[in-house]
PDB file of N, CA and C in Angstrom:
ATOM      1  N   UNK F  19       1.003  -1.279  -0.001  1.00 82.00           N
ATOM      2  CA  UNK F  19      -0.003  -0.159   0.105  1.00 82.00           C
ATOM      3  C   UNK F  19       0.787   1.243   0.012  1.00 82.00           C
ATOM      4  N   UNK F  20       0.802   2.116  -0.791  1.00 96.00           N
ATOM      5  CA  UNK F  20       1.418   3.316  -1.011  1.00 96.00           C
ATOM      6  C   UNK F  20       0.957   4.382   0.284  1.00 96.00           C
ATOM      7  N   UNK F  21       1.794   5.353   0.477  1.00 96.00           N
ATOM      8  CA  UNK F  21       1.238   6.289   1.369  1.00 96.00           C
ATOM      9  C   UNK F  21       0.193   7.002   1.306  1.00 96.00           C
ATOM     10  N   UNK F  22      -0.096   7.382  -0.012  1.00 96.00           N
ATOM     11  CA  UNK F  22      -1.247   8.206  -0.081  1.00 96.00           C
ATOM     12  C   UNK F  22      -2.490   7.224   0.007  1.00 96.00           C
ATOM     13  N   UNK F  23      -2.353   6.306  -0.159  1.00 97.00           N
ATOM     14  CA  UNK F  23      -3.568   5.108   0.046  1.00 97.00           C
ATOM     15  C   UNK F  23      -3.652   4.859   1.509  1.00 97.00           C
ATOM     16  N   UNK F  24      -2.582   4.722   2.109  1.00 97.00           N
ATOM     17  CA  UNK F  24      -2.590   4.683   3.725  1.00 97.00           C
ATOM     18  C   UNK F  24      -3.048   5.819   4.129  1.00 97.00           C
ATOM     19  N   UNK F  25      -2.534   7.040   3.954  1.00 97.00           N
ATOM     20  CA  UNK F  25      -3.009   8.205   4.633  1.00 97.00           C
ATOM     21  C   UNK F  25      -4.480   8.433   4.386  1.00 97.00           C
ATOM     22  N   UNK F  26      -5.090   8.180   3.268  1.00 97.00           N
ATOM     23  CA  UNK F  26      -6.405   8.150   3.145  1.00 97.00           C
ATOM     24  C   UNK F  26      -7.362   7.034   3.936  1.00 97.00           C
ATOM     25  N   UNK F  27      -6.789   5.860   4.040  1.00 98.00           N
ATOM     26  CA  UNK F  27      -7.441   4.988   4.871  1.00 98.00           C
ATOM     27  C   UNK F  27      -7.521   5.016   6.174  1.00 98.00           C
ATOM     28  N   UNK F  28      -6.047   5.319   6.677  1.00 98.00           N
ATOM     29  CA  UNK F  28      -6.243   5.866   8.182  1.00 98.00           C
ATOM     30  C   UNK F  28      -7.018   7.360   8.515  1.00 98.00           C
ATOM     31  N   UNK F  29      -7.216   8.009   7.666  1.00 97.00           N
ATOM     32  CA  UNK F  29      -7.989   9.191   7.970  1.00 97.00           C
ATOM     33  C   UNK F  29      -9.444   9.079   7.840  1.00 97.00           C
ATOM     34  N   UNK F  30      -9.871   8.271   6.893  1.00 98.00           N
ATOM     35  CA  UNK F  30     -11.369   7.818   6.900  1.00 98.00           C
ATOM     36  C   UNK F  30     -11.773   7.079   8.245  1.00 98.00           C
ATOM     37  N   UNK F  31     -10.980   6.210   8.515  1.00 97.00           N
ATOM     38  CA  UNK F  31     -11.129   5.264   9.582  1.00 97.00           C
ATOM     39  C   UNK F  31     -11.120   6.303  10.968  1.00 97.00           C
ATOM     40  N   UNK F  32     -10.096   7.212  10.988  1.00 96.00           N
ATOM     41  CA  UNK F  32     -10.115   7.870  12.085  1.00 96.00           C
ATOM     42  C   UNK F  32     -11.427   8.996  12.331  1.00 96.00           C
ATOM     43  N   UNK F  33     -11.860   9.263  11.235  1.00 96.00           N
ATOM     44  CA  UNK F  33     -13.302  10.020  11.123  1.00 96.00           C
ATOM     45  C   UNK F  33     -14.364   9.490  11.406  1.00 96.00           C
ATOM     46  N   UNK F  34     -14.366   8.165  11.116  1.00 97.00           N
ATOM     47  CA  UNK F  34     -15.436   7.158  11.133  1.00 97.00           C
ATOM     48  C   UNK F  34     -15.541   6.979  12.815  1.00 97.00           C
ATOM     49  N   UNK F  35     -14.308   6.723  13.379  1.00 95.00           N
ATOM     50  CA  UNK F  35     -14.484   6.269  14.784  1.00 95.00           C
ATOM     51  C   UNK F  35     -14.804   7.554  15.686  1.00 95.00           C
ATOM     52  N   UNK F  36     -14.290   8.681  15.237  1.00 93.00           N
ATOM     53  CA  UNK F  36     -14.757  10.007  16.109  1.00 93.00           C
ATOM     54  C   UNK F  36     -16.286  10.254  15.924  1.00 93.00           C
ATOM     55  N   UNK F  37     -16.690   9.964  14.576  1.00 95.00           N
ATOM     56  CA  UNK F  37     -18.212  10.216  14.234  1.00 95.00           C
ATOM     57  C   UNK F  37     -19.170   9.444  15.014  1.00 95.00           C
ATOM     58  N   UNK F  38     -18.794   8.101  15.423  1.00 96.00           N
ATOM     59  CA  UNK F  38     -19.154   7.027  16.004  1.00 96.00           C
ATOM     60  C   UNK F  38     -19.873   7.607  17.399  1.00 96.00           C
ATOM     61  N   UNK F  39     -18.823   8.415  18.166  1.00 92.00           N
ATOM     62  CA  UNK F  39     -19.000   8.836  19.316  1.00 92.00           C
ATOM     63  C   UNK F  39     -19.255   7.531  20.303  1.00 92.00           C
ATOM     64  N   UNK F  40     -18.697   6.761  20.430  1.00 94.00           N
ATOM     65  CA  UNK F  40     -18.808   5.503  21.285  1.00 94.00           C
ATOM     66  C   UNK F  40     -17.466   5.284  22.033  1.00 94.00           C
ATOM     67  N   UNK F  41     -17.556   4.290  22.980  1.00 92.00           N
ATOM     68  CA  UNK F  41     -16.374   4.108  23.812  1.00 92.00           C
ATOM     69  C   UNK F  41     -15.202   3.605  22.772  1.00 92.00           C
ATOM     70  N   UNK F  42     -13.998   4.213  22.930  1.00 90.00           N
ATOM     71  CA  UNK F  42     -12.944   4.049  21.980  1.00 90.00           C
ATOM     72  C   UNK F  42     -12.943   5.145  20.979  1.00 90.00           C
ATOM     73  N   UNK F  43     -13.988   5.955  20.543  1.00 91.00           N
ATOM     74  CA  UNK F  43     -13.790   6.862  19.374  1.00 91.00           C
ATOM     75  C   UNK F  43     -12.563   7.736  19.426  1.00 91.00           C
ATOM     76  N   UNK F  44     -12.047   8.003  20.795  1.00 90.00           N
ATOM     77  CA  UNK F  44     -10.841   8.652  20.824  1.00 90.00           C
ATOM     78  C   UNK F  44      -9.724   8.175  20.439  1.00 90.00           C
ATOM     79  N   UNK F  45      -9.912   6.965  19.812  1.00 94.00           N
ATOM     80  CA  UNK F  45      -8.549   6.510  19.334  1.00 94.00           C
ATOM     81  C   UNK F  45      -8.530   6.937  17.587  1.00 94.00           C
ATOM     82  N   UNK F  46      -9.509   7.415  17.220  1.00 93.00           N
ATOM     83  CA  UNK F  46      -9.791   8.115  16.150  1.00 93.00           C
ATOM     84  C   UNK F  46      -8.913   9.335  15.930  1.00 93.00           C
ATOM     85  N   UNK F  47      -8.143   9.971  17.012  1.00 93.00           N
ATOM     86  CA  UNK F  47      -7.117  11.053  16.946  1.00 93.00           C
ATOM     87  C   UNK F  47      -5.841  10.186  16.502  1.00 93.00           C
ATOM     88  N   UNK F  48      -5.700   9.097  17.160  1.00 94.00           N
ATOM     89  CA  UNK F  48      -4.189   8.446  16.884  1.00 94.00           C
ATOM     90  C   UNK F  48      -4.612   7.943  15.167  1.00 94.00           C
ATOM     91  N   UNK F  49      -5.422   7.636  14.638  1.00 96.00           N
ATOM     92  CA  UNK F  49      -5.557   7.383  13.408  1.00 96.00           C
ATOM     93  C   UNK F  49      -5.136   8.481  12.516  1.00 96.00           C
ATOM     94  N   UNK F  50      -5.734   9.748  13.039  1.00 95.00           N
ATOM     95  CA  UNK F  50      -5.666  10.790  12.269  1.00 95.00           C
ATOM     96  C   UNK F  50      -4.117  11.129  12.237  1.00 95.00           C
ATOM     97  N   UNK F  51      -3.481  11.115  13.293  1.00 95.00           N
ATOM     98  CA  UNK F  51      -1.959  11.378  13.631  1.00 95.00           C
ATOM     99  C   UNK F  51      -1.249  10.480  12.377  1.00 95.00           C
ATOM    100  N   UNK F  52      -1.675   9.192  12.472  1.00 97.00           N
ATOM    101  CA  UNK F  52      -0.900   8.383  11.447  1.00 97.00           C
ATOM    102  C   UNK F  52      -1.102   8.682  10.091  1.00 97.00           C
ATOM    103  N   UNK F  53      -2.388   9.051   9.951  1.00 98.00           N
ATOM    104  CA  UNK F  53      -2.630   9.724   8.541  1.00 98.00           C
ATOM    105  C   UNK F  53      -1.795  10.675   8.087  1.00 98.00           C
ATOM    106  N   UNK F  54      -1.709  11.812   9.197  1.00 97.00           N
ATOM    107  CA  UNK F  54      -0.897  13.155   8.632  1.00 97.00           C
ATOM    108  C   UNK F  54       0.725  12.553   8.496  1.00 97.00           C
ATOM    109  N   UNK F  55       1.071  11.586   9.323  1.00 97.00           N
ATOM    110  CA  UNK F  55       2.393  11.218   9.010  1.00 97.00           C
ATOM    111  C   UNK F  55       2.566  10.568   7.700  1.00 97.00           C
ATOM    112  N   UNK F  56       1.836   9.834   7.041  1.00 98.00           N
ATOM    113  CA  UNK F  56       1.639   8.960   5.852  1.00 98.00           C
ATOM    114  C   UNK F  56       1.334  10.228   4.746  1.00 98.00           C
ATOM    115  N   UNK F  57       0.596  11.133   4.959  1.00 98.00           N
ATOM    116  CA  UNK F  57       0.588  12.379   3.685  1.00 98.00           C
ATOM    117  C   UNK F  57       1.652  12.968   3.823  1.00 98.00           C
ATOM    118  N   UNK F  58       2.300  13.521   4.876  1.00 98.00           N
ATOM    119  CA  UNK F  58       3.630  14.157   5.102  1.00 98.00           C
ATOM    120  C   UNK F  58       4.726  13.443   4.110  1.00 98.00           C
ATOM    121  N   UNK F  59       4.827  11.993   4.655  1.00 97.00           N
ATOM    122  CA  UNK F  59       5.749  11.306   3.914  1.00 97.00           C
ATOM    123  C   UNK F  59       5.610  11.457   2.324  1.00 97.00           C
ATOM    124  N   UNK F  60       4.295  11.199   1.781  1.00 97.00           N
ATOM    125  CA  UNK F  60       4.058  11.179   0.620  1.00 97.00           C
ATOM    126  C   UNK F  60       4.237  12.572   0.012  1.00 97.00           C
ATOM    127  N   UNK F  61       3.779  13.686   0.738  1.00 97.00           N
ATOM    128  CA  UNK F  61       4.043  15.092   0.098  1.00 97.00           C
ATOM    129  C   UNK F  61       5.139  15.320  -0.127  1.00 97.00           C
ATOM    130  N   UNK F  62       6.494  14.941   0.916  1.00 98.00           N
ATOM    131  CA  UNK F  62       7.795  15.217   0.908  1.00 98.00           C
ATOM    132  C   UNK F  62       8.249  14.467  -0.412  1.00 98.00           C
ATOM    133  N   UNK F  63       7.910  13.332  -0.694  1.00 97.00           N
ATOM    134  CA  UNK F  63       8.368  12.358  -1.689  1.00 97.00           C
ATOM    135  C   UNK F  63       8.064  12.909  -3.212  1.00 97.00           C
ATOM    136  N   UNK F  64       6.382  13.580  -3.060  1.00 97.00           N
ATOM    137  CA  UNK F  64       5.995  14.103  -4.327  1.00 97.00           C
ATOM    138  C   UNK F  64       6.329  15.438  -4.747  1.00 97.00           C
ATOM    139  N   UNK F  65       7.277  16.364  -3.726  1.00 98.00           N
ATOM    140  CA  UNK F  65       7.282  17.554  -3.584  1.00 98.00           C
ATOM    141  C   UNK F  65       6.439  18.508  -3.787  1.00 98.00           C
ATOM    142  N   UNK F  66       5.103  18.168  -3.149  1.00 97.00           N
ATOM    143  CA  UNK F  66       3.891  18.853  -2.991  1.00 97.00           C
ATOM    144  C   UNK F  66       3.942  19.593  -1.604  1.00 97.00           C
ATOM    145  N   UNK F  67       4.606  20.880  -1.674  1.00 98.00           N
ATOM    146  CA  UNK F  67       4.729  21.502  -0.278  1.00 98.00           C
ATOM    147  C   UNK F  67       3.306  21.957   0.088  1.00 98.00           C
ATOM    148  N   UNK F  68       2.580  22.111  -0.499  1.00 98.00           N
ATOM    149  CA  UNK F  68       1.305  22.667  -0.054  1.00 98.00           C
ATOM    150  C   UNK F  68       0.511  21.610   0.628  1.00 98.00           C
ATOM    151  N   UNK F  69       0.684  20.239   0.206  1.00 97.00           N
ATOM    152  CA  UNK F  69      -0.034  19.295   0.844  1.00 97.00           C
ATOM    153  C   UNK F  69       0.874  18.928   2.351  1.00 97.00           C
ATOM    154  N   UNK F  70       2.198  19.227   2.330  1.00 98.00           N
ATOM    155  CA  UNK F  70       2.971  19.008   3.562  1.00 98.00           C
ATOM    156  C   UNK F  70       2.665  20.092   4.472  1.00 98.00           C
ATOM    157  N   UNK F  71       2.214  21.275   3.915  1.00 98.00           N
ATOM    158  CA  UNK F  71       2.015  22.364   4.720  1.00 98.00           C
ATOM    159  C   UNK F  71       0.723  22.247   5.503  1.00 98.00           C
ATOM    160  N   UNK F  72      -0.318  21.750   4.768  1.00 97.00           N
ATOM    161  CA  UNK F  72      -1.591  21.277   5.308  1.00 97.00           C
ATOM    162  C   UNK F  72      -1.607  20.183   6.232  1.00 97.00           C
ATOM    163  N   UNK F  73      -0.868  19.169   5.923  1.00 97.00           N
ATOM    164  CA  UNK F  73      -0.687  18.161   6.980  1.00 97.00           C
ATOM    165  C   UNK F  73      -0.043  18.387   8.281  1.00 97.00           C
ATOM    166  N   UNK F  74       0.943  19.305   8.018  1.00 97.00           N
ATOM    167  CA  UNK F  74       1.680  19.797   9.202  1.00 97.00           C
ATOM    168  C   UNK F  74       0.563  20.598  10.040  1.00 97.00           C
ATOM    169  N   UNK F  75      -0.068  21.322   9.661  1.00 97.00           N
ATOM    170  CA  UNK F  75      -1.331  21.985  10.600  1.00 97.00           C
ATOM    171  C   UNK F  75      -2.272  20.764  11.052  1.00 97.00           C
ATOM    172  N   UNK F  76      -2.678  19.996  10.159  1.00 95.00           N
ATOM    173  CA  UNK F  76      -3.763  18.965  10.667  1.00 95.00           C
ATOM    174  C   UNK F  76      -2.815  18.085  11.902  1.00 95.00           C
ATOM    175  N   UNK F  77      -1.501  17.985  11.887  1.00 96.00           N
ATOM    176  CA  UNK F  77      -0.826  17.220  12.695  1.00 96.00           C
ATOM    177  C   UNK F  77      -0.909  18.148  13.949  1.00 96.00           C
ATOM    178  N   UNK F  78      -0.997  19.209  13.798  1.00 95.00           N
ATOM    179  CA  UNK F  78      -1.162  20.081  15.226  1.00 95.00           C
ATOM    180  C   UNK F  78      -2.760  19.800  15.804  1.00 95.00           C
ATOM    181  N   UNK F  79      -3.711  19.842  14.888  1.00 93.00           N
ATOM    182  CA  UNK F  79      -4.828  19.758  15.377  1.00 93.00           C
ATOM    183  C   UNK F  79      -5.088  18.149  16.031  1.00 93.00           C
ATOM    184  N   UNK F  80      -4.359  17.059  15.354  1.00 92.00           N
ATOM    185  CA  UNK F  80      -4.460  15.918  16.083  1.00 92.00           C
ATOM    186  C   UNK F  80      -3.734  15.629  17.055  1.00 92.00           C
ATOM    187  N   UNK F  81      -2.563  16.428  17.311  1.00 93.00           N
ATOM    188  CA  UNK F  81      -2.066  16.485  18.751  1.00 93.00           C
ATOM    189  C   UNK F  81      -2.917  17.099  19.999  1.00 93.00           C
ATOM    190  N   UNK F  82      -3.519  18.082  19.532  1.00 93.00           N
ATOM    191  CA  UNK F  82      -4.651  18.867  20.212  1.00 93.00           C
ATOM    192  C   UNK F  82      -5.655  17.770  20.521  1.00 93.00           C
ATOM    193  N   UNK F  83      -6.081  16.932  19.946  1.00 88.00           N
ATOM    194  CA  UNK F  83      -7.298  16.098  19.969  1.00 88.00           C
ATOM    195  C   UNK F  83      -6.768  14.966  21.164  1.00 88.00           C
ATOM    196  N   UNK F  84      -5.409  14.500  20.923  1.00 91.00           N
ATOM    197  CA  UNK F  84      -4.786  13.554  21.730  1.00 91.00           C
ATOM    198  C   UNK F  84      -4.688  14.134  23.161  1.00 91.00           C
ATOM    199  N   UNK F  85      -4.036  15.400  23.295  1.00 94.00           N
ATOM    200  CA  UNK F  85      -3.598  16.022  24.420  1.00 94.00           C
ATOM    201  C   UNK F  85      -5.069  16.183  25.151  1.00 94.00           C
ATOM    202  N   UNK F  86      -6.234  16.662  24.529  1.00 90.00           N
ATOM    203  CA  UNK F  86      -7.491  16.639  25.254  1.00 90.00           C
ATOM    204  C   UNK F  86      -7.922  15.328  25.583  1.00 90.00           C
ATOM    205  N   UNK F  87      -7.715  14.367  24.960  1.00 87.00           N
ATOM    206  CA  UNK F  87      -8.174  12.968  25.338  1.00 87.00           C
ATOM    207  C   UNK F  87      -7.563  12.521  26.439  1.00 87.00           C
ATOM    208  N   UNK F  88      -6.116  12.843  26.513  1.00 89.00           N
ATOM    209  CA  UNK F  88      -5.445  12.284  27.745  1.00 89.00           C
ATOM    210  C   UNK F  88      -5.435  12.962  28.587  1.00 89.00           C
ATOM    211  N   UNK F  89      -5.408  14.429  28.614  1.00 81.00           N
ATOM    212  CA  UNK F  89      -5.712  15.057  30.102  1.00 81.00           C
ATOM    213  C   UNK F  89      -6.863  15.477  30.328  1.00 81.00           C
TER     214      UNK F  89
END
């Protein structure tokens, strides 16, 4: 599986978990974080710096979600 497909799959799974709003939904933030990493790797390889920038911002929101979940 390539990084773009991995990023897409993890992002969709994370969104589904958070939308379910059930026990364990908080793990959606971890899936989002892994998705961000996959997209950043893909963006660097493809030299699509706008994608890297966007994913860096989304990494921040994923980290905020994880911080709020743990704290």
